[in-house]
PDB file of C-alpha atoms in Angstrom:
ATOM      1  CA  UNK N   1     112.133  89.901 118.927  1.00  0.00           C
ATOM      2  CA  UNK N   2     111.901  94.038 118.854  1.00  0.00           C
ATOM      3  CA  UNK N   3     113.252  95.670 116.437  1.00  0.00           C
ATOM      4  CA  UNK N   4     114.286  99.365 115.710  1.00  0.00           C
ATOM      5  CA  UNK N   5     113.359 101.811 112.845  1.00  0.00           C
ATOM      6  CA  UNK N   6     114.568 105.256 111.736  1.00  0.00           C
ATOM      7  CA  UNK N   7     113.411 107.775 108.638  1.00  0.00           C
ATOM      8  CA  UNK N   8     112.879 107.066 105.996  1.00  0.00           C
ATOM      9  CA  UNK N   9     111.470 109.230 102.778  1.00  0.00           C
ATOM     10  CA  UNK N  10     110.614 108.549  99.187  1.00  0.00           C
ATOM     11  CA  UNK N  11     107.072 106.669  99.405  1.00  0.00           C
ATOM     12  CA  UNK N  12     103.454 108.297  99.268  1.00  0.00           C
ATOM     13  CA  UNK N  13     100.937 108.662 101.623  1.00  0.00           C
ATOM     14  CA  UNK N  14      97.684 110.175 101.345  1.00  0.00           C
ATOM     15  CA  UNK N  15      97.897 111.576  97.912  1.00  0.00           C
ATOM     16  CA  UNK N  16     101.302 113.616  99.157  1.00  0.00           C
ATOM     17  CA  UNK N  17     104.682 113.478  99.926  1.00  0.00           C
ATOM     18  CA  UNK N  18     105.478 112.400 103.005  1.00  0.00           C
ATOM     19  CA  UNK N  19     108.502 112.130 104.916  1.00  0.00           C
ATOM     20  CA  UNK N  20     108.428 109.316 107.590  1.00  0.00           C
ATOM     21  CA  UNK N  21     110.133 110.371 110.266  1.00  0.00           C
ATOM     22  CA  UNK N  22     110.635 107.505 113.754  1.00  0.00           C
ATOM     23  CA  UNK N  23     113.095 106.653 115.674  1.00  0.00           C
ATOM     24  CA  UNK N  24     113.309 104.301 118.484  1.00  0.00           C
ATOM     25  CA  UNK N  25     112.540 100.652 119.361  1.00  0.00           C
ATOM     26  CA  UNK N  26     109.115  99.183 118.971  1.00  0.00           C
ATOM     27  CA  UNK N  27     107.044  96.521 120.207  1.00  0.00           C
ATOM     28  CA  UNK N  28     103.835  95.169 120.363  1.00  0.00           C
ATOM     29  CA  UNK N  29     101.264  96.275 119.623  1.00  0.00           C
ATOM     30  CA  UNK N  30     103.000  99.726 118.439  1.00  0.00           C
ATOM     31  CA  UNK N  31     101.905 101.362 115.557  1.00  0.00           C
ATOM     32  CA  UNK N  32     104.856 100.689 112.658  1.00  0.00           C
ATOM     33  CA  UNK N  33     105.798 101.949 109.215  1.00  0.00           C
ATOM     34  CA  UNK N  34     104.529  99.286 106.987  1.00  0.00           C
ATOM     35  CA  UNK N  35     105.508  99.667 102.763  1.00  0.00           C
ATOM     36  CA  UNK N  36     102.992  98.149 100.776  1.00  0.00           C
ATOM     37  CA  UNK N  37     101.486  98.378  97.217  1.00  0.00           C
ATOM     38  CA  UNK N  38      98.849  99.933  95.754  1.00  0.00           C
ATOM     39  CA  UNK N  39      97.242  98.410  92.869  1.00  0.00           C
ATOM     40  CA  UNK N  40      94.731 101.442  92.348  1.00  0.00           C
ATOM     41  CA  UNK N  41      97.397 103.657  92.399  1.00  0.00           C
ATOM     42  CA  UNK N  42      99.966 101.743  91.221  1.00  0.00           C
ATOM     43  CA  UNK N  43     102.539 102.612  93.316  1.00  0.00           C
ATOM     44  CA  UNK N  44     104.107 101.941  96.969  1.00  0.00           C
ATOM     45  CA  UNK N  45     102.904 103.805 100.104  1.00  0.00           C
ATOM     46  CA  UNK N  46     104.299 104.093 103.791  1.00  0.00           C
ATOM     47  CA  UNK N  47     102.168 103.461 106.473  1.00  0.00           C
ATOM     48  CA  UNK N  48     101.812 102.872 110.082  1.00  0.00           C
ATOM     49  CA  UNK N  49     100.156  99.667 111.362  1.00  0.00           C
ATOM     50  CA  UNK N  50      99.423  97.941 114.204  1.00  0.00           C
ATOM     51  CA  UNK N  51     102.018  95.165 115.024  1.00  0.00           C
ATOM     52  CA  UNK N  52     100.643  91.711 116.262  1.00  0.00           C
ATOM     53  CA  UNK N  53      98.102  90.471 112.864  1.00  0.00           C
ATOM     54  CA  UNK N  54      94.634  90.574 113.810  1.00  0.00           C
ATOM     55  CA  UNK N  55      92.307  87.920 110.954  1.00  0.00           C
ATOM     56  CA  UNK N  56      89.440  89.580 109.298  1.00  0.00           C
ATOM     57  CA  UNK N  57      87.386  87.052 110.949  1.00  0.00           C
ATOM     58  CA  UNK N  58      88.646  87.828 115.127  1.00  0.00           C
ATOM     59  CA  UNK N  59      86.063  88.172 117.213  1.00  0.00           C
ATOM     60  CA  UNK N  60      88.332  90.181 119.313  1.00  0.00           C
ATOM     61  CA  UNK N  61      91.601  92.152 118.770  1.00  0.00           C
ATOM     62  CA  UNK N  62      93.726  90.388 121.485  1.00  0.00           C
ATOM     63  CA  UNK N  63      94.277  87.914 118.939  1.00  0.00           C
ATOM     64  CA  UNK N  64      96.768  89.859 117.321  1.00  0.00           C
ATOM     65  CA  UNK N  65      98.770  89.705 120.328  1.00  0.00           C
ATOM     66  CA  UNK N  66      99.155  85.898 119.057  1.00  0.00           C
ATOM     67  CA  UNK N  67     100.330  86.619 115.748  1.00  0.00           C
ATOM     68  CA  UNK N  68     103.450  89.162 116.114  1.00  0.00           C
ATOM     69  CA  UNK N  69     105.243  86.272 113.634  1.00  0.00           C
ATOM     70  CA  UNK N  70     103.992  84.100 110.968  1.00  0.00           C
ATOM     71  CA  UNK N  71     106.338  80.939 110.745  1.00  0.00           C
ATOM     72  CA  UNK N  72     107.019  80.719 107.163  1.00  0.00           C
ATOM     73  CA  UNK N  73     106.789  76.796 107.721  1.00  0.00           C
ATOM     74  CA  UNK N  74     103.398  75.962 106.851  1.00  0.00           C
ATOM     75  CA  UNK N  75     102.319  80.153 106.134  1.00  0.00           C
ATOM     76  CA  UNK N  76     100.356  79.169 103.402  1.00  0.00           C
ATOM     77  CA  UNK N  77      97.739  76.817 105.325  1.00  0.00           C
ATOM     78  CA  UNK N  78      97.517  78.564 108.806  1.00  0.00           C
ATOM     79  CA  UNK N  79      94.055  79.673 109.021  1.00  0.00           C
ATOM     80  CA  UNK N  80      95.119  83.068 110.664  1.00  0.00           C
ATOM     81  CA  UNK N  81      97.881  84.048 107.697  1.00  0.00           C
ATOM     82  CA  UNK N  82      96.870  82.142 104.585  1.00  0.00           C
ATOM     83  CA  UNK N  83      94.901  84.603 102.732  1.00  0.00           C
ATOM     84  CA  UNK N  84      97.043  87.759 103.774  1.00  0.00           C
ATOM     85  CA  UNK N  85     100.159  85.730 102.378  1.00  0.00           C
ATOM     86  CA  UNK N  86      98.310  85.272  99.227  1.00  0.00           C
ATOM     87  CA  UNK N  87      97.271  88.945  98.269  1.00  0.00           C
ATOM     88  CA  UNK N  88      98.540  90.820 101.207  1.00  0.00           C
ATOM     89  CA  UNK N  89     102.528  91.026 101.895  1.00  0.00           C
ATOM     90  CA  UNK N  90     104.173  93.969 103.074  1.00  0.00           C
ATOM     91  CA  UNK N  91     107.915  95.197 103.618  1.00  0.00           C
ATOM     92  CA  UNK N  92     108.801  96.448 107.325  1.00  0.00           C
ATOM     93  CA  UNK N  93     111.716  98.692 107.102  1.00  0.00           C
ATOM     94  CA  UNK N  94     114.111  98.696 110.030  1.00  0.00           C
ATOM     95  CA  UNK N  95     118.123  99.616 111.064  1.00  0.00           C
ATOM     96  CA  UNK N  96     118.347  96.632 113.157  1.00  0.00           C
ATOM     97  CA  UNK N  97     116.623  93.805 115.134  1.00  0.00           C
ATOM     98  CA  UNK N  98     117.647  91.915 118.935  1.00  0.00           C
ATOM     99  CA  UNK N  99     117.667  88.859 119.878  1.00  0.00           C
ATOM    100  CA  UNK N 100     119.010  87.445 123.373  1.00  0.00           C
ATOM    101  CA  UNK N 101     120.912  85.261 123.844  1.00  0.00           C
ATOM    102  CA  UNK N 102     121.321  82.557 127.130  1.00  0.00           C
ATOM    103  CA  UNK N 103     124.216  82.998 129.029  1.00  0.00           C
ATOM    104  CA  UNK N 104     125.123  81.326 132.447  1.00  0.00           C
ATOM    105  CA  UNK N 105     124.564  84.103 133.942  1.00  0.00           C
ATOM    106  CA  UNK N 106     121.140  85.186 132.301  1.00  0.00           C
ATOM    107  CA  UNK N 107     120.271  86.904 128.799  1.00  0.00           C
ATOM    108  CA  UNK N 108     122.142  89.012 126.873  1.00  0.00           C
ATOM    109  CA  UNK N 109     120.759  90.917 124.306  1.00  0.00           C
ATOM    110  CA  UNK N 110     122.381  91.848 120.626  1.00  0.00           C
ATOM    111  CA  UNK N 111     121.442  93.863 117.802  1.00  0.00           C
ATOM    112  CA  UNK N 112     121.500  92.127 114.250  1.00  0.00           C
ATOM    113  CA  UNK N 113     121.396  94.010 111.690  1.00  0.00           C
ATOM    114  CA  UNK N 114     122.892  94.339 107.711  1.00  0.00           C
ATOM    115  CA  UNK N 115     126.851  94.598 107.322  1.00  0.00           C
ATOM    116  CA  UNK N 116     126.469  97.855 105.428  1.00  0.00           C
ATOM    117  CA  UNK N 117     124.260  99.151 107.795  1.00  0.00           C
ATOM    118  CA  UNK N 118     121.517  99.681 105.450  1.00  0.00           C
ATOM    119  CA  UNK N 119     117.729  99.624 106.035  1.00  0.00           C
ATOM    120  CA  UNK N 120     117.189  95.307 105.938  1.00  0.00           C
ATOM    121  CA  UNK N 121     113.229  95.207 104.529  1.00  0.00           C
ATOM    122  CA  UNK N 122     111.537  91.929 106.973  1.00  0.00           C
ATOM    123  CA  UNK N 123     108.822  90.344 105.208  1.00  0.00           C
ATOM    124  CA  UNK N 124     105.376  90.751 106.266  1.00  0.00           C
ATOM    125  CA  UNK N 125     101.932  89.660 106.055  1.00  0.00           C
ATOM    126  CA  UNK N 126      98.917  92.260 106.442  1.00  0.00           C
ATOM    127  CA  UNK N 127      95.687  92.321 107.127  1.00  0.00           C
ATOM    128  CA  UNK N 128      92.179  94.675 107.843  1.00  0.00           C
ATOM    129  CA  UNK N 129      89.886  94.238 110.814  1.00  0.00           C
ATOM    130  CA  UNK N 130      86.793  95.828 111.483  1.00  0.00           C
ATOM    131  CA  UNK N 131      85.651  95.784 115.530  1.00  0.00           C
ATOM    132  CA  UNK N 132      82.237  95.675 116.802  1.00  0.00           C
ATOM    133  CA  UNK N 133      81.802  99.300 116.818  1.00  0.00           C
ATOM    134  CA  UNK N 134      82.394 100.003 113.455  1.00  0.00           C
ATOM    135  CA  UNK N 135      86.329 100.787 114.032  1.00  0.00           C
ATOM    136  CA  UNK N 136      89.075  99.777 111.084  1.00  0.00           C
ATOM    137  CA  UNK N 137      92.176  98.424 112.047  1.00  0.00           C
ATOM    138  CA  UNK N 138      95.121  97.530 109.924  1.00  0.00           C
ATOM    139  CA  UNK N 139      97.405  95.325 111.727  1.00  0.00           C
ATOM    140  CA  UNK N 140     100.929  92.903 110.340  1.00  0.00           C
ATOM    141  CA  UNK N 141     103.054  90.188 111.123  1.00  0.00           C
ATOM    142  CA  UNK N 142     106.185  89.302 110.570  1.00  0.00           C
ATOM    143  CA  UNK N 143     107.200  86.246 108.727  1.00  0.00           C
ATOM    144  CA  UNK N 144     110.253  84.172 110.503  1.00  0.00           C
ATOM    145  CA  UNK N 145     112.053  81.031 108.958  1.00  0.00           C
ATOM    146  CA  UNK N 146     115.047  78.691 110.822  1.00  0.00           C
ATOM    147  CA  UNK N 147     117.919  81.164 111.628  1.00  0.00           C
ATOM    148  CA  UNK N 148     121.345  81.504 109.456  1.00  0.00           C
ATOM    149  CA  UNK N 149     124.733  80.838 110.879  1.00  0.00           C
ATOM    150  CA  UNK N 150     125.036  84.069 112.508  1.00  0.00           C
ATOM    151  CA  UNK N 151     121.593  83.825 114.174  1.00  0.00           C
ATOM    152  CA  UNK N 152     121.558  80.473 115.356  1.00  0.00           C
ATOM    153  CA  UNK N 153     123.802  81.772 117.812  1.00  0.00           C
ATOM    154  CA  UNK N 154     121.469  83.518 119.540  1.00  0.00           C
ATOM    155  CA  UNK N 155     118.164  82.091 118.830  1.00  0.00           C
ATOM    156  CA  UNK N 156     116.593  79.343 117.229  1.00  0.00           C
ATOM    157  CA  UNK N 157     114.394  81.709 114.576  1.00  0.00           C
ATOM    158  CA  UNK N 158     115.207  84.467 112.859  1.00  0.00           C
ATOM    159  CA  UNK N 159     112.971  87.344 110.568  1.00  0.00           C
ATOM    160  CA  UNK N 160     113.033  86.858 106.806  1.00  0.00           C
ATOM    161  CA  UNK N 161     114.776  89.425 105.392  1.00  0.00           C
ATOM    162  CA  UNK N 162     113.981  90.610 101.564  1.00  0.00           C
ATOM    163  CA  UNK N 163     116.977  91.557  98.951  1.00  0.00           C
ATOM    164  CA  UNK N 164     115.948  94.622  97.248  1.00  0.00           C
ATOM    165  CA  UNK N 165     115.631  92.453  93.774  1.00  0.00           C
ATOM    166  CA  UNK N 166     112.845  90.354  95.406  1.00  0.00           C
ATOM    167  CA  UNK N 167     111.170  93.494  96.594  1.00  0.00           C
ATOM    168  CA  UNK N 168     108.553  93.846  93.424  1.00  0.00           C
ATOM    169  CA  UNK N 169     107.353  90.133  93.723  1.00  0.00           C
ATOM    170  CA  UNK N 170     107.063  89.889  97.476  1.00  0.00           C
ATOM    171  CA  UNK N 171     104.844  93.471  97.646  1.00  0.00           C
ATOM    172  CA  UNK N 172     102.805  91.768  94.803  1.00  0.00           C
ATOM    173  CA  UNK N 173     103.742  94.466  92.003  1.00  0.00           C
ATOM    174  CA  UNK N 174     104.652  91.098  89.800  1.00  0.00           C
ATOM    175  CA  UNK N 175     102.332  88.385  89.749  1.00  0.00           C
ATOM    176  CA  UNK N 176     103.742  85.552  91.871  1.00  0.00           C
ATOM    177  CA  UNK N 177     102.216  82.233  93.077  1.00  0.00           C
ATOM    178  CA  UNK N 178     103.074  79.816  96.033  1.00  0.00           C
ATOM    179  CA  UNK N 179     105.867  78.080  94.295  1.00  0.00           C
ATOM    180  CA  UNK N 180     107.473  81.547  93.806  1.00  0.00           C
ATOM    181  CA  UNK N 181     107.091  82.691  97.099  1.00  0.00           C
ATOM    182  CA  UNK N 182     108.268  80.482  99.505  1.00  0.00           C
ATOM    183  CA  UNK N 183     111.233  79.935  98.302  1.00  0.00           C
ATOM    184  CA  UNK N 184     111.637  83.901  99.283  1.00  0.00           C
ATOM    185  CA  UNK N 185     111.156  82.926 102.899  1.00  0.00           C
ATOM    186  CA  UNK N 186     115.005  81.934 103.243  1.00  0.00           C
ATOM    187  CA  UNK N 187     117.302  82.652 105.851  1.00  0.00           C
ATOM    188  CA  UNK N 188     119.732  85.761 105.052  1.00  0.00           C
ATOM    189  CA  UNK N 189     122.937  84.938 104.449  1.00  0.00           C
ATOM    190  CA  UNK N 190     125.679  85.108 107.612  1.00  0.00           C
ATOM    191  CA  UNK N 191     127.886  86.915 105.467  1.00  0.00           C
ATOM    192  CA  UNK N 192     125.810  89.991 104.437  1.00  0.00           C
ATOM    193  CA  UNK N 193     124.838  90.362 108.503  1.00  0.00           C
ATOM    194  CA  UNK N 194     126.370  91.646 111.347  1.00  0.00           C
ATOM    195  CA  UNK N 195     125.295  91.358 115.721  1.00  0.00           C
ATOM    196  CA  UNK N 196     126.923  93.102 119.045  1.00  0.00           C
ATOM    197  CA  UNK N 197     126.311  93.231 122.171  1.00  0.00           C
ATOM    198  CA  UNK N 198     124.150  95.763 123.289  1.00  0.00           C
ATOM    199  CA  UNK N 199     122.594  97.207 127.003  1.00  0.00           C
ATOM    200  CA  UNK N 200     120.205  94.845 129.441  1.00  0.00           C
ATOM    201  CA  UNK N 201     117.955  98.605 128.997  1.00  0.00           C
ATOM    202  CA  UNK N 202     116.679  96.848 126.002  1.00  0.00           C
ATOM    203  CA  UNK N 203     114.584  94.346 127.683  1.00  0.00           C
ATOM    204  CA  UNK N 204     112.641  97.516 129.519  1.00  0.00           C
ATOM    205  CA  UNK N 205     109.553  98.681 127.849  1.00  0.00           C
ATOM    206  CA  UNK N 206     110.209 102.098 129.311  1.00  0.00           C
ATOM    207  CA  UNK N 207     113.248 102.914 127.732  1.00  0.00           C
ATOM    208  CA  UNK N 208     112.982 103.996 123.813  1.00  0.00           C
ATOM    209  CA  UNK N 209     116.537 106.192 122.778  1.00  0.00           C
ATOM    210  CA  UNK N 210     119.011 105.663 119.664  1.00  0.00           C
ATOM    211  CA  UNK N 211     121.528 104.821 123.300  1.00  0.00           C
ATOM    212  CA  UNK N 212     119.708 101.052 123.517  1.00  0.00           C
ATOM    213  CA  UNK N 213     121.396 100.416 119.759  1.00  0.00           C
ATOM    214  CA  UNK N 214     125.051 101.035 120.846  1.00  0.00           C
ATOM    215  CA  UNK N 215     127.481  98.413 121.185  1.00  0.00           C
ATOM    216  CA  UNK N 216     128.618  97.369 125.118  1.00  0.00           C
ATOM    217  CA  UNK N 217     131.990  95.479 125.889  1.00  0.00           C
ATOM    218  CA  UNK N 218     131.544  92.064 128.012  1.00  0.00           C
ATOM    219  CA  UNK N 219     133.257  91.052 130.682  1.00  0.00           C
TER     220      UNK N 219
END
Protein backbone atom coordinates (compact mmCIF):
# COMPACT_ATOMS: atom_id res chain seq x y z
CA UNK A 1 0.00 0.00 0.00
CA UNK A 2 1.27 3.88 -0.72
CA UNK A 3 -0.73 6.34 -0.17
CA UNK A 4 -0.93 10.12 -1.13
CA UNK A 5 -1.22 13.33 1.03
CA UNK A 6 -1.85 17.03 0.30
CA UNK A 7 -2.08 20.37 2.76
CA UNK A 8 -3.41 20.59 5.20
CA UNK A 9 -3.61 23.62 7.98
CA UNK A 10 -5.23 24.17 11.32
CA UNK A 11 -2.91 22.08 13.85
CA UNK A 12 0.23 23.39 15.90
CA UNK A 13 3.62 22.74 15.70
CA UNK A 14 6.36 24.02 17.65
CA UNK A 15 4.59 26.54 19.72
CA UNK A 16 3.26 28.26 16.17
CA UNK A 17 1.09 28.10 13.47
CA UNK A 18 1.98 26.08 10.94
CA UNK A 19 0.70 25.39 7.66
CA UNK A 20 1.54 21.82 6.37
CA UNK A 21 2.09 22.01 3.08
CA UNK A 22 2.95 18.15 0.83
CA UNK A 23 1.95 16.87 -1.97
CA UNK A 24 2.78 13.71 -3.64
CA UNK A 25 2.88 9.94 -2.98
CA UNK A 26 4.88 8.45 -0.18
CA UNK A 27 6.45 5.39 0.83
CA UNK A 28 8.63 3.84 3.08
CA UNK A 29 10.47 4.95 5.02
CA UNK A 30 9.39 8.71 4.01
CA UNK A 31 9.00 11.16 6.46
CA UNK A 32 4.87 11.74 6.86
CA UNK A 33 2.49 14.18 8.50
CA UNK A 34 1.43 12.37 11.55
CA UNK A 35 -1.67 14.26 13.94
CA UNK A 36 -1.32 13.35 17.35
CA UNK A 37 -2.18 14.69 20.88
CA UNK A 38 -0.59 16.46 23.30
CA UNK A 39 -1.45 15.92 26.79
CA UNK A 40 0.99 18.76 28.10
CA UNK A 41 -0.41 21.00 25.86
CA UNK A 42 -3.59 19.80 25.51
CA UNK A 43 -4.10 20.07 22.13
CA UNK A 44 -3.35 18.29 18.59
CA UNK A 45 -0.10 18.86 16.64
CA UNK A 46 1.06 17.96 12.97
CA UNK A 47 4.08 16.29 12.51
CA UNK A 48 6.30 14.46 10.21
CA UNK A 49 7.43 10.90 11.04
CA UNK A 50 9.18 8.25 9.81
CA UNK A 51 6.91 5.56 8.16
CA UNK A 52 7.74 1.80 8.91
CA UNK A 53 7.36 1.63 13.31
CA UNK A 54 10.60 1.16 14.81
CA UNK A 55 9.99 -0.51 18.99
CA UNK A 56 11.67 1.42 21.67
CA UNK A 57 13.51 -1.67 22.33
CA UNK A 58 15.20 -2.30 18.28
CA UNK A 59 18.48 -2.88 18.32
CA UNK A 60 18.52 -1.57 14.88
CA UNK A 61 16.24 0.70 12.75
CA UNK A 62 15.71 -1.74 9.78
CA UNK A 63 13.13 -3.13 11.86
CA UNK A 64 10.81 -0.58 11.02
CA UNK A 65 10.99 -1.62 7.56
CA UNK A 66 8.91 -4.71 9.10
CA UNK A 67 6.28 -2.81 10.62
CA UNK A 68 4.81 -0.34 7.79
CA UNK A 69 1.20 -2.05 9.11
CA UNK A 70 0.01 -3.25 12.36
CA UNK A 71 -2.78 -5.97 11.73
CA UNK A 72 -5.45 -4.88 13.97
CA UNK A 73 -6.02 -8.76 14.59
CA UNK A 74 -4.16 -9.48 17.58
CA UNK A 75 -2.61 -5.39 17.86
CA UNK A 76 -2.97 -5.51 21.35
CA UNK A 77 -0.49 -8.56 22.13
CA UNK A 78 2.19 -8.14 19.33
CA UNK A 79 5.27 -7.43 21.13
CA UNK A 80 6.34 -4.74 18.49
CA UNK A 81 2.76 -2.60 18.68
CA UNK A 82 1.20 -3.38 22.04
CA UNK A 83 2.30 -0.58 24.12
CA UNK A 84 2.14 2.17 21.28
CA UNK A 85 -1.62 0.97 20.76
CA UNK A 86 -2.16 1.50 24.36
CA UNK A 87 -0.92 5.20 24.91
CA UNK A 88 0.33 6.02 21.52
CA UNK A 89 -2.26 6.26 18.42
CA UNK A 90 -2.03 8.73 15.84
CA UNK A 91 -4.24 9.95 12.77
CA UNK A 92 -2.42 9.90 9.20
CA UNK A 93 -4.16 12.29 7.00
CA UNK A 94 -4.29 11.45 3.31
CA UNK A 95 -6.51 12.24 -0.22
CA UNK A 96 -6.27 8.74 -1.23
CA UNK A 97 -4.58 5.28 -0.95
CA UNK A 98 -3.66 2.27 -3.98
CA UNK A 99 -3.97 -0.91 -4.01
CA UNK A 100 -3.35 -3.35 -7.12
CA UNK A 101 -5.12 -5.42 -8.20
CA UNK A 102 -4.26 -9.05 -10.27
CA UNK A 103 -5.25 -9.09 -13.62
CA UNK A 104 -4.41 -11.78 -16.34
CA UNK A 105 -2.35 -9.73 -17.70
CA UNK A 106 -0.39 -8.40 -14.54
CA UNK A 107 -1.30 -5.64 -11.80
CA UNK A 108 -3.27 -2.87 -12.05
CA UNK A 109 -3.19 -0.30 -9.70
CA UNK A 110 -6.32 1.96 -8.24
CA UNK A 111 -6.70 4.76 -6.01
CA UNK A 112 -9.28 4.37 -3.05
CA UNK A 113 -10.18 7.01 -1.52
CA UNK A 114 -13.55 8.80 0.38
CA UNK A 115 -16.74 9.46 -1.93
CA UNK A 116 -16.66 13.13 -1.02
CA UNK A 117 -13.23 13.37 -1.64
CA UNK A 118 -12.36 14.48 1.73
CA UNK A 119 -9.13 13.96 3.73
CA UNK A 120 -9.96 9.91 5.11
CA UNK A 121 -7.77 10.02 8.70
CA UNK A 122 -5.95 5.99 8.72
CA UNK A 123 -5.34 4.93 12.11
CA UNK A 124 -1.97 4.70 13.44
CA UNK A 125 0.24 3.50 16.05
CA UNK A 126 3.49 5.59 17.11
CA UNK A 127 6.38 5.18 18.66
CA UNK A 128 10.12 6.88 19.85
CA UNK A 129 13.49 5.28 19.23
CA UNK A 130 16.68 6.32 20.36
CA UNK A 131 19.90 4.79 18.12
CA UNK A 132 23.22 4.01 19.40
CA UNK A 133 24.56 7.37 18.85
CA UNK A 134 22.34 9.23 20.79
CA UNK A 135 19.88 10.04 17.67
CA UNK A 136 15.78 10.31 18.31
CA UNK A 137 13.60 8.93 15.92
CA UNK A 138 9.86 9.04 15.80
CA UNK A 139 8.56 6.52 13.50
CA UNK A 140 4.39 4.98 12.81
CA UNK A 141 2.48 2.32 11.48
CA UNK A 142 -0.48 1.91 10.08
CA UNK A 143 -3.17 -0.24 11.47
CA UNK A 144 -5.04 -2.58 8.68
CA UNK A 145 -8.17 -4.85 9.36
CA UNK A 146 -10.02 -7.48 6.60
CA UNK A 147 -11.07 -5.24 3.62
CA UNK A 148 -14.86 -3.92 2.95
CA UNK A 149 -16.81 -4.80 -0.12
CA UNK A 150 -15.21 -2.32 -2.23
CA UNK A 151 -11.67 -3.37 -1.20
CA UNK A 152 -11.87 -6.91 -1.30
CA UNK A 153 -11.80 -6.39 -4.83
CA UNK A 154 -8.53 -5.52 -5.00
CA UNK A 155 -6.81 -6.84 -2.04
CA UNK A 156 -7.29 -8.97 0.75
CA UNK A 157 -6.51 -6.00 3.58
CA UNK A 158 -7.37 -2.76 3.71
CA UNK A 159 -6.21 0.56 6.18
CA UNK A 160 -8.58 1.41 9.02
CA UNK A 161 -10.04 4.43 8.37
CA UNK A 162 -11.33 6.80 11.43
CA UNK A 163 -14.89 8.81 11.22
CA UNK A 164 -14.26 12.19 12.45
CA UNK A 165 -16.63 11.34 15.69
CA UNK A 166 -14.12 8.61 16.74
CA UNK A 167 -11.29 11.02 16.24
CA UNK A 168 -11.04 12.26 20.17
CA UNK A 169 -10.96 8.60 21.54
CA UNK A 170 -8.62 7.05 19.02
CA UNK A 171 -5.84 10.19 19.52
CA UNK A 172 -6.40 9.43 23.29
CA UNK A 173 -8.01 12.99 24.15
CA UNK A 174 -10.91 10.67 25.94
CA UNK A 175 -9.91 7.98 28.07
CA UNK A 176 -10.53 4.70 26.24
CA UNK A 177 -9.57 1.07 27.07
CA UNK A 178 -9.16 -2.16 24.88
CA UNK A 179 -12.79 -2.98 24.76
CA UNK A 180 -13.35 0.55 23.32
CA UNK A 181 -10.83 0.45 20.89
CA UNK A 182 -10.93 -2.37 18.86
CA UNK A 183 -14.05 -2.25 17.97
CA UNK A 184 -12.71 1.15 16.11
CA UNK A 185 -10.50 -1.05 13.97
CA UNK A 186 -13.51 -1.82 11.48
CA UNK A 187 -13.56 -1.89 7.93
CA UNK A 188 -15.03 1.47 6.27
CA UNK A 189 -18.06 1.14 4.85
CA UNK A 190 -18.27 0.40 0.73
CA UNK A 191 -20.71 2.98 0.49
CA UNK A 192 -18.88 6.07 1.89
CA UNK A 193 -15.67 4.94 -0.56
CA UNK A 194 -14.83 5.27 -3.92
CA UNK A 195 -11.54 3.41 -6.39
CA UNK A 196 -10.37 4.01 -10.26
CA UNK A 197 -8.05 3.00 -12.20
CA UNK A 198 -5.05 4.83 -12.20
CA UNK A 199 -1.30 4.79 -14.26
CA UNK A 200 1.30 1.56 -14.00
CA UNK A 201 3.79 5.07 -13.07
CA UNK A 202 2.54 4.37 -9.66
CA UNK A 203 4.44 1.30 -9.00
CA UNK A 204 7.87 3.50 -9.82
CA UNK A 205 9.57 4.94 -6.87
CA UNK A 206 10.86 7.68 -9.13
CA UNK A 207 7.84 9.21 -10.10
CA UNK A 208 6.05 11.56 -7.29
CA UNK A 209 3.33 14.22 -9.29
CA UNK A 210 -0.52 14.98 -8.46
CA UNK A 211 -0.56 13.11 -12.56
CA UNK A 212 -0.07 9.38 -10.71
CA UNK A 213 -3.73 10.21 -8.89
CA UNK A 214 -5.72 10.67 -12.16
CA UNK A 215 -8.10 8.27 -13.38
CA UNK A 216 -6.97 6.02 -16.77
CA UNK A 217 -9.62 4.22 -19.07
CA UNK A 218 -8.97 0.26 -19.58
CA UNK A 219 -9.00 -1.49 -22.42
Amino acid sequence: MSARSRSHSGFRRSGRRRIFRRAGTWRRPTPCPVVRYDRKAGQRTLDLLRWGLIPYWAKDIKVGFANINAKAEGIETRRAFRDAFERRRCLVPVDNFYEWKKTPTGKQPYAIALADRGIMALAGLWENWKSSAGEWVRSFAIVTTKPNELCAQLHNRMPVVLAPETWPTWLGEEPADEAQLKPLLAPYPSEAMICWPVSMRVGNVKNNDPGLVQPISLP
